[in-house]
Coordinates of C-alpha atoms in Angstrom, one line a residue:
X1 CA -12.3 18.7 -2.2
X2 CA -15.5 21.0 -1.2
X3 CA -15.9 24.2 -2.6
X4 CA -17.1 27.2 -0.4
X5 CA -20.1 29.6 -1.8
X6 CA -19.6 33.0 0.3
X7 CA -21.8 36.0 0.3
X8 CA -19.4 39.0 0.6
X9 CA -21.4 42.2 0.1
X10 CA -24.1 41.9 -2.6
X11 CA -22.5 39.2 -4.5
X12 CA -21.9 35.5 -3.8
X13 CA -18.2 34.3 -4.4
X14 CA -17.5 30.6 -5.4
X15 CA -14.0 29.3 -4.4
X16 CA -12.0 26.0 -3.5
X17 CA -10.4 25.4 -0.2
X18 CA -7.1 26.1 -1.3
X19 CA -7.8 28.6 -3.7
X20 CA -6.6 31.3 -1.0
X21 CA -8.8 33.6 -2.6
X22 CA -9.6 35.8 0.3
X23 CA -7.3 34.8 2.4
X24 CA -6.2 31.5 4.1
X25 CA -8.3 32.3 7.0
X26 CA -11.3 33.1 5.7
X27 CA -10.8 29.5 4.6
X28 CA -10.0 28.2 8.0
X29 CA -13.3 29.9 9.3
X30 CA -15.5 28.9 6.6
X31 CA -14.8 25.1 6.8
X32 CA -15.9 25.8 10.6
X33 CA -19.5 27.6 9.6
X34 CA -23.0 25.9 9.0
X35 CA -24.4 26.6 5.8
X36 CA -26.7 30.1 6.1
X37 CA -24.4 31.2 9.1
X38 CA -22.8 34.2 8.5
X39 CA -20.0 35.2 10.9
X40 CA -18.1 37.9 11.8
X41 CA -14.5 37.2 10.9
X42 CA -11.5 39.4 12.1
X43 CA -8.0 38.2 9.7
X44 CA -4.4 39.1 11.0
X45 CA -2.4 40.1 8.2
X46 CA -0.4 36.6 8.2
X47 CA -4.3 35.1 7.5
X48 CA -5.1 37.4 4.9
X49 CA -2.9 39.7 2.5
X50 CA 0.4 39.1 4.1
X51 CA 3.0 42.2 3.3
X52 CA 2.2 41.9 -0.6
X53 CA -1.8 42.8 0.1
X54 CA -4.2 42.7 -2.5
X55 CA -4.2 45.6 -5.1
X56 CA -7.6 44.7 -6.3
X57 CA -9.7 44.6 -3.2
X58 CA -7.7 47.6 -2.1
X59 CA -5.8 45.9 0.2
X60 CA -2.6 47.8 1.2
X61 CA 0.6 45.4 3.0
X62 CA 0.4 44.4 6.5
X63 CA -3.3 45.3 6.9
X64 CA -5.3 43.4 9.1
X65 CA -8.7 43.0 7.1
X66 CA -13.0 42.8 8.7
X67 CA -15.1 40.4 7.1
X68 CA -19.1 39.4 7.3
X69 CA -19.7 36.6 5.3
X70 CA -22.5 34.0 5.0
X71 CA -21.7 30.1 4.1
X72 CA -24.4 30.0 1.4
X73 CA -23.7 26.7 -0.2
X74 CA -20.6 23.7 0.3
X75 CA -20.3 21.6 -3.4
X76 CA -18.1 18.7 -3.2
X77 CA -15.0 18.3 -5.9
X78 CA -13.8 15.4 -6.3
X79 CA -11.4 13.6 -9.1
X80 CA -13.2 11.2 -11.1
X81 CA -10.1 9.7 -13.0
X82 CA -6.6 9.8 -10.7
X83 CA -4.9 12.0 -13.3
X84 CA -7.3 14.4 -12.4
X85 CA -9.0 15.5 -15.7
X86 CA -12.6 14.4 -15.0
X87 CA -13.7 16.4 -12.0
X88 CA -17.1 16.4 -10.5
X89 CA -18.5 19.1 -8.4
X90 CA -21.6 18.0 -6.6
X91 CA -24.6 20.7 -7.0
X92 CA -26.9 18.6 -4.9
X93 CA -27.2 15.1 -3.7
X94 CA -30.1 13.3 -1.5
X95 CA -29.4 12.5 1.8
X96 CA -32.1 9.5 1.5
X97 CA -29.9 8.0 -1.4
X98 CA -26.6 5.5 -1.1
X99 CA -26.7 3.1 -3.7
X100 CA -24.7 4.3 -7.3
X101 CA -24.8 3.1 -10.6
X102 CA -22.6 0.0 -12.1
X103 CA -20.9 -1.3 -15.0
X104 CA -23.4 -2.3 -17.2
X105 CA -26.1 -0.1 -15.3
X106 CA -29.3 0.8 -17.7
X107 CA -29.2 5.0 -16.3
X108 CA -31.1 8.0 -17.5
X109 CA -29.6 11.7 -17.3
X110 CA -30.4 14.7 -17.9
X111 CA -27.6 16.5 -19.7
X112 CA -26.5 19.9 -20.8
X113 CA -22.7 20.1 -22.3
X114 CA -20.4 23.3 -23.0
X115 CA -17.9 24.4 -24.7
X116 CA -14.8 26.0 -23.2
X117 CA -16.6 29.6 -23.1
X118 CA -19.0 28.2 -20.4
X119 CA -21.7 30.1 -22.5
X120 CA -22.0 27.6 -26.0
X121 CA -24.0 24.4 -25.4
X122 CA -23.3 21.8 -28.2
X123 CA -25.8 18.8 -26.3
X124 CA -28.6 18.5 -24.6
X125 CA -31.2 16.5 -23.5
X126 CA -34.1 16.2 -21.1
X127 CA -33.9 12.5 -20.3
X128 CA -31.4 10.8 -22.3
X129 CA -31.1 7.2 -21.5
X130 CA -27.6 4.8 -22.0
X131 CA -26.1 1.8 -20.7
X132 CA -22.7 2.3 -18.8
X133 CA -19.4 0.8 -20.7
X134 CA -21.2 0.6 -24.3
X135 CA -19.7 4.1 -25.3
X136 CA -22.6 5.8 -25.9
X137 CA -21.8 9.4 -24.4
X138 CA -18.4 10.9 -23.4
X139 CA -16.8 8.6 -20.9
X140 CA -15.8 11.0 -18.4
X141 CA -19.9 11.8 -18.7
X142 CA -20.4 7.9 -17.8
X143 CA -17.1 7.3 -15.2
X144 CA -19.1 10.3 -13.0
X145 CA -22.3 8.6 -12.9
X146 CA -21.0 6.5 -11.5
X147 CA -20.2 8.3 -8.6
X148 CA -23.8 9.8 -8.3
X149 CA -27.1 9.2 -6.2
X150 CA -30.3 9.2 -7.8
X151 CA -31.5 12.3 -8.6
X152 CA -28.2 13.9 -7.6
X153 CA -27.1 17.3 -9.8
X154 CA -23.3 17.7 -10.4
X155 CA -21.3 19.8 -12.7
X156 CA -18.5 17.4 -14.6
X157 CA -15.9 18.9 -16.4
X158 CA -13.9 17.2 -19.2
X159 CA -10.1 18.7 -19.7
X160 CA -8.6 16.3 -22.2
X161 CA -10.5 14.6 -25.2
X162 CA -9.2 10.9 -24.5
X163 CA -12.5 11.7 -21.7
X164 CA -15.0 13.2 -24.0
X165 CA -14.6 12.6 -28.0
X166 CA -10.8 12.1 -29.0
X167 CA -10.0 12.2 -32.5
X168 CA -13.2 11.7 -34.1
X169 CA -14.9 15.1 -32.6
X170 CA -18.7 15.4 -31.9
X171 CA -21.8 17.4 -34.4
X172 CA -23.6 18.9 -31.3
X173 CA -27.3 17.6 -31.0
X174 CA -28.3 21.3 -29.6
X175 CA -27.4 23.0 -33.1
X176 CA -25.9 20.5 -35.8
X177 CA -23.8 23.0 -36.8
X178 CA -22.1 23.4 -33.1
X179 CA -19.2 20.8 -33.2
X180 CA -16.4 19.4 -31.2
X181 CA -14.0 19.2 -33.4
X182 CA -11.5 15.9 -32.8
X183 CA -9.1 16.5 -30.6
X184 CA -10.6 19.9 -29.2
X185 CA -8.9 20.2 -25.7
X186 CA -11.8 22.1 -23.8
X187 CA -12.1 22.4 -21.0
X188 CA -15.8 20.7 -22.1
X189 CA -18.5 21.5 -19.1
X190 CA -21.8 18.9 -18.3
X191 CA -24.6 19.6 -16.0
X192 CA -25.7 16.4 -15.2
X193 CA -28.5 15.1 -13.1
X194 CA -29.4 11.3 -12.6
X195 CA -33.0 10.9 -13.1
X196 CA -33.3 7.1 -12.7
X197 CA -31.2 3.4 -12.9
X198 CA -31.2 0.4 -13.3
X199 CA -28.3 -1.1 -12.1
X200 CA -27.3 -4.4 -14.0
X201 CA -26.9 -8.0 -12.2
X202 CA -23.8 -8.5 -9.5
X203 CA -21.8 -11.6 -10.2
X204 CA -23.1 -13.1 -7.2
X205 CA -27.0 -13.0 -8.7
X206 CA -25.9 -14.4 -11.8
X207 CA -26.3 -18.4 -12.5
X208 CA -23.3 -19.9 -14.4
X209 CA -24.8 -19.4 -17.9
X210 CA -25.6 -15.7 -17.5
X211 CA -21.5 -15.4 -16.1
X212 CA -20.4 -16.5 -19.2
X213 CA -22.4 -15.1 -21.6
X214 CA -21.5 -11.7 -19.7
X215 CA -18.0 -12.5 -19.7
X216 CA -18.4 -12.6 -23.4
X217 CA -19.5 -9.3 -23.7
X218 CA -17.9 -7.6 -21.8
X219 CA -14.3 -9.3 -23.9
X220 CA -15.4 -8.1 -26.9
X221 CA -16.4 -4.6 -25.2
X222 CA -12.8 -4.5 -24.2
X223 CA -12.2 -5.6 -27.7
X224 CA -13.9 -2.7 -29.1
X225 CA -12.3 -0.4 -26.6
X226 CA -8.8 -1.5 -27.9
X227 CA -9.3 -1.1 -31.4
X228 CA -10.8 2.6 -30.6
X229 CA -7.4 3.4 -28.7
X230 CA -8.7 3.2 -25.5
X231 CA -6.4 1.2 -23.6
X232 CA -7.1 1.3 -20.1
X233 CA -10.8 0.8 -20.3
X234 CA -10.0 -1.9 -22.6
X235 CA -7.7 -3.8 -20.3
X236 CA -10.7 -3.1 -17.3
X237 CA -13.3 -5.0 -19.2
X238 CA -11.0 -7.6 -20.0
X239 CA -9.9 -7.7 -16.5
X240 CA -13.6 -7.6 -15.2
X241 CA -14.1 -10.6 -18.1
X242 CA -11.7 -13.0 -16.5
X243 CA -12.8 -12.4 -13.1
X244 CA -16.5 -13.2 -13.3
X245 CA -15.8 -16.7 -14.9
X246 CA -12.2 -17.5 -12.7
X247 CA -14.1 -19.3 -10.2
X248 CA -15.9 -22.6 -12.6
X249 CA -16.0 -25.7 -10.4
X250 CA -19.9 -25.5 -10.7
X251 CA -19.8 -24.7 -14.7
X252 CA -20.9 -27.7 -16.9
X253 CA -18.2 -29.2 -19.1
X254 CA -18.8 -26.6 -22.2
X255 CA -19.2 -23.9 -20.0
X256 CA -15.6 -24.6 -18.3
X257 CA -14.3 -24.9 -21.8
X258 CA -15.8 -21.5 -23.2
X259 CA -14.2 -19.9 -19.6
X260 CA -11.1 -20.9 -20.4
X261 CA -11.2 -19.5 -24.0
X262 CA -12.2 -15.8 -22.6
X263 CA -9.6 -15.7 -19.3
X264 CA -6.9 -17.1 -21.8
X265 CA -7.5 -14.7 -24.6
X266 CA -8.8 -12.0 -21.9
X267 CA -5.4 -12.2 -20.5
X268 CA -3.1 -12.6 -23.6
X269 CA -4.9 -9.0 -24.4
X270 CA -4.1 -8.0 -21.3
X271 CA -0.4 -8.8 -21.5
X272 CA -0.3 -7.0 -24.9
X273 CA -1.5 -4.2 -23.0
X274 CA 0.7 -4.1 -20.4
X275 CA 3.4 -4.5 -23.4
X276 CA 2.5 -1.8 -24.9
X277 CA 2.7 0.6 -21.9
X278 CA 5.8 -1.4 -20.7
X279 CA 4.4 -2.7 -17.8
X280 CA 6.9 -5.7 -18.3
X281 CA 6.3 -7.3 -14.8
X282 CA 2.4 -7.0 -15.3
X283 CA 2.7 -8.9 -19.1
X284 CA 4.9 -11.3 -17.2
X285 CA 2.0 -12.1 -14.7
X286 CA -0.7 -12.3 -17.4
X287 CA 1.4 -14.7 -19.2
X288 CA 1.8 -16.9 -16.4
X289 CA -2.6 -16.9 -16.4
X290 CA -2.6 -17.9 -19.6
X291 CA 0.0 -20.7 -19.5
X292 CA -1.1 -22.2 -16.3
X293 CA -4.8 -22.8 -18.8
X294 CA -2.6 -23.5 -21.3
X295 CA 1.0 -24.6 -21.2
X296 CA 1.9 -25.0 -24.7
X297 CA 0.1 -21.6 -25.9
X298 CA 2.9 -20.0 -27.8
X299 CA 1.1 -16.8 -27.7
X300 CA 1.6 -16.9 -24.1
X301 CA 5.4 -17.9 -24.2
X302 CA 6.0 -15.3 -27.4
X303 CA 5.0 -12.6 -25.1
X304 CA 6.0 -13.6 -21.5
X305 CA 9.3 -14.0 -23.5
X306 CA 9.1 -10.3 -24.6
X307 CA 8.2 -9.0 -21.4
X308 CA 11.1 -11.0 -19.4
X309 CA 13.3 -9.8 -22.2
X310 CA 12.0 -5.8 -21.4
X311 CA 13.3 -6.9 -17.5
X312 CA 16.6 -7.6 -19.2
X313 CA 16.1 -11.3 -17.9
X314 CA 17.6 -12.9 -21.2
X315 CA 18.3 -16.4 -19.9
X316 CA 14.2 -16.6 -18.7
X317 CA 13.1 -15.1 -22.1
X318 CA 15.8 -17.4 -23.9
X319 CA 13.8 -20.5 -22.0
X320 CA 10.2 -19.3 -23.5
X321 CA 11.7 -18.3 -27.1
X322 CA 13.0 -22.1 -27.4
X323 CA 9.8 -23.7 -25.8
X324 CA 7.7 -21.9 -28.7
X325 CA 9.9 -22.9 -31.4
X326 CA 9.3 -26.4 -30.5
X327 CA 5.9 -26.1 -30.4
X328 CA 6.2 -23.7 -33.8
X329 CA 9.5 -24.0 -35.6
X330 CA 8.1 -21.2 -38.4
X331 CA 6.8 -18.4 -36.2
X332 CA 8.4 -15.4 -37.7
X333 CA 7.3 -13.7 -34.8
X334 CA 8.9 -15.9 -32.8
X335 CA 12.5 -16.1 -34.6
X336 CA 12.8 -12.2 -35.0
X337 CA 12.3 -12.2 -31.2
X338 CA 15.2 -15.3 -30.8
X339 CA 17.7 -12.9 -32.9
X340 CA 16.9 -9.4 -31.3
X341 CA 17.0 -11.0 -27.7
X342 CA 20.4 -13.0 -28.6
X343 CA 21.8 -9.5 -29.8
X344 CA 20.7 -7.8 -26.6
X345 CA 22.9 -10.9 -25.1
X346 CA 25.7 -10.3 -26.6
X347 CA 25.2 -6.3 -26.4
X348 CA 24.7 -7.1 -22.2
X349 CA 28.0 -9.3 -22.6
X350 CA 30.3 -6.8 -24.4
X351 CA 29.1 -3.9 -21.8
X352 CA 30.0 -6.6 -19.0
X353 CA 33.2 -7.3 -20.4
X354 CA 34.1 -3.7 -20.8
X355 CA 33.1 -3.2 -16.9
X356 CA 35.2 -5.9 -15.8
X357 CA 38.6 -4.5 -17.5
X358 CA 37.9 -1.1 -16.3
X359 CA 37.9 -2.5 -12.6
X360 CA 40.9 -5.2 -12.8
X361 CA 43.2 -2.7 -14.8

């Protein structure tokens, strides 16, 4: 969503297109205006104030309102993440410039960060160079450069921690003694520009060798990711992990075996994922990855089996449970997950039952 920069009188006014701030149709006109045009713009009272009018501007009810105003500047606001709390408002971007950043890019920024008062900057640097998805700066910092041109300017705007330093906090490397303290819910403020990249090989201009040994990384990255509670870019690295060596029919014997070790444990993390956020149908699918590798991989069964039994489809799960036992009599995982599922059998039953004599009574 752009944001309009007006000129009204001496001062400039920044607002979004749905911010209503002067008046829907001041909006309606701007989004019609060249930037430096400035327009006279006549607004009915249904356009501007309506019958409340606008105590501030001295605005009374049902007035008709007269504005000059000059389209100084039009910044693009966008969503960076679809919950909406990474949001990048583009100061400037070359016209000249289309490719972005990717995964694994080698980028340099520069990089000014504040605190919620707009005014307090606990980081800064001139050129600060990282490589995207090793967690080296806040990841909402990373996800919108991303979405940036080279030697594009944009204003990024952190509102939950899980996006900039979570629990563990961050000593400012401005002023040591400026800190994020864990948890600290912001809003945090970057100005960002993207001095240079490098972006890192597409699967396509990697030979079979470099797949793998990528693949590997970027597992354990996902690894990492998990252990630090960050579930979702976790289960995209794994994701991206299994993808770039799914396709081995040109791989050399050890390289198809090494493959199938990282999209089988790739996907058994991803069903513990899914688990976890009780994406039961998701798990269920993962599952079926990593037993069509492997068909006797009781991991694979153990937790297909909890997934099925999360989708209340006992007699499936029932089917996986005894498969694992045969293939592990002495799982303990295994047999707590036999007895809890037979329960929920016989709870399902009983509730049946019940159902049954209420409607033939």
């Amino acid at each position: 969503m752009p944001s309009l920069f007006f000129e009204t009188g001496e001062e400039g006014k920044t607002f979004l297109l749905d911010d209503n701030l002067l008046g829907k149709g001041l909006v309606e006109a701007g989004v019609t205006m060249k930037i430096g045009e400035t327009a006279n713009i006549t607004l009915d009272p249904m356009f501007a104030f309506g019958d409340e009018g606008h105590e501030a501007y001295g605005v009374p009810g049902g007035a008709s309102i007269r504005i000059q105003a000059t389209l100084l500047e039009i910044h693009r606001l966008e969503n960076v993440t679809e919950d909406g709390l990474v949001v990048k408002k583009t100061l400037s971007s070359p016209e000249d410039q289309f490719r972005t950043p990717n995964d694994g890019s080698r980028v340099t920024i520069s990089l000014t960060g504040r605190l919620a008062d707009g005014q307090t900057v606990f980081d800064q640097h001139d050129a600060l160079t990282f490589t995207v998805g090793e967690d080296q700066v806040a990841e909402g910092v990373e996800l919108a450069v991303l979405k940036m041109r080279k030697s594009a300017r944009a204003l990024v705007t952190i509102s939950d921690p899980k996006y900039a330093y979570g629990t563990r906090g961050f000593s400012g490397s401005k002023a040591p003694e400026i800190v994020v303290p864990g948890g600290y819910a912001g809003p945090l403020t970057y100005e960002v520009q993207l001095l240079d990249f490098e972006n890192a090989k597409e699967s396509w201009e990697m030979n079979d060798g470099e797949k793998v040994e990528v693949a590997k990384a970027k597992k354990e990255k996902g690894n990492r990711y998990f252990k630090n509670g960050n579930v979702p870019r976790a289960a995209k690295m794994w994701d991206a992990a299994a993808h770039l060596v799914a396709d081995d029919k040109s791989f050399t014997a050890e390289q198809k075996s090494e493959s199938r070790e990282i999209r089988k444990s790739c996907y058994l993390n991803l069903a513990a994922a899914d688990l976890r956020g009780k994406m039961y149908k998701g798990a269920v699918e993962n599952c079926r990855q990593v037993l069509e590798l492997d068909p006797e991989n009781v991991k694979g069964l153990y937790r297909r089996a909890q997934a099925l039994a999360g989708l209340k489809e006992f007699l499936e799960a029932e089917k996986d449970i005894k498969k694992a036992l045969e293939l592990d009599s002495k799982n303990t995982d295994v047999l707590a997950l036999s007895k809890q599922i037979k329960m929920q059998v016989a709870e399902q039953n009983k509730k049946e039952r019940g159902m049954y004599a209420k409607m033939f009574k």
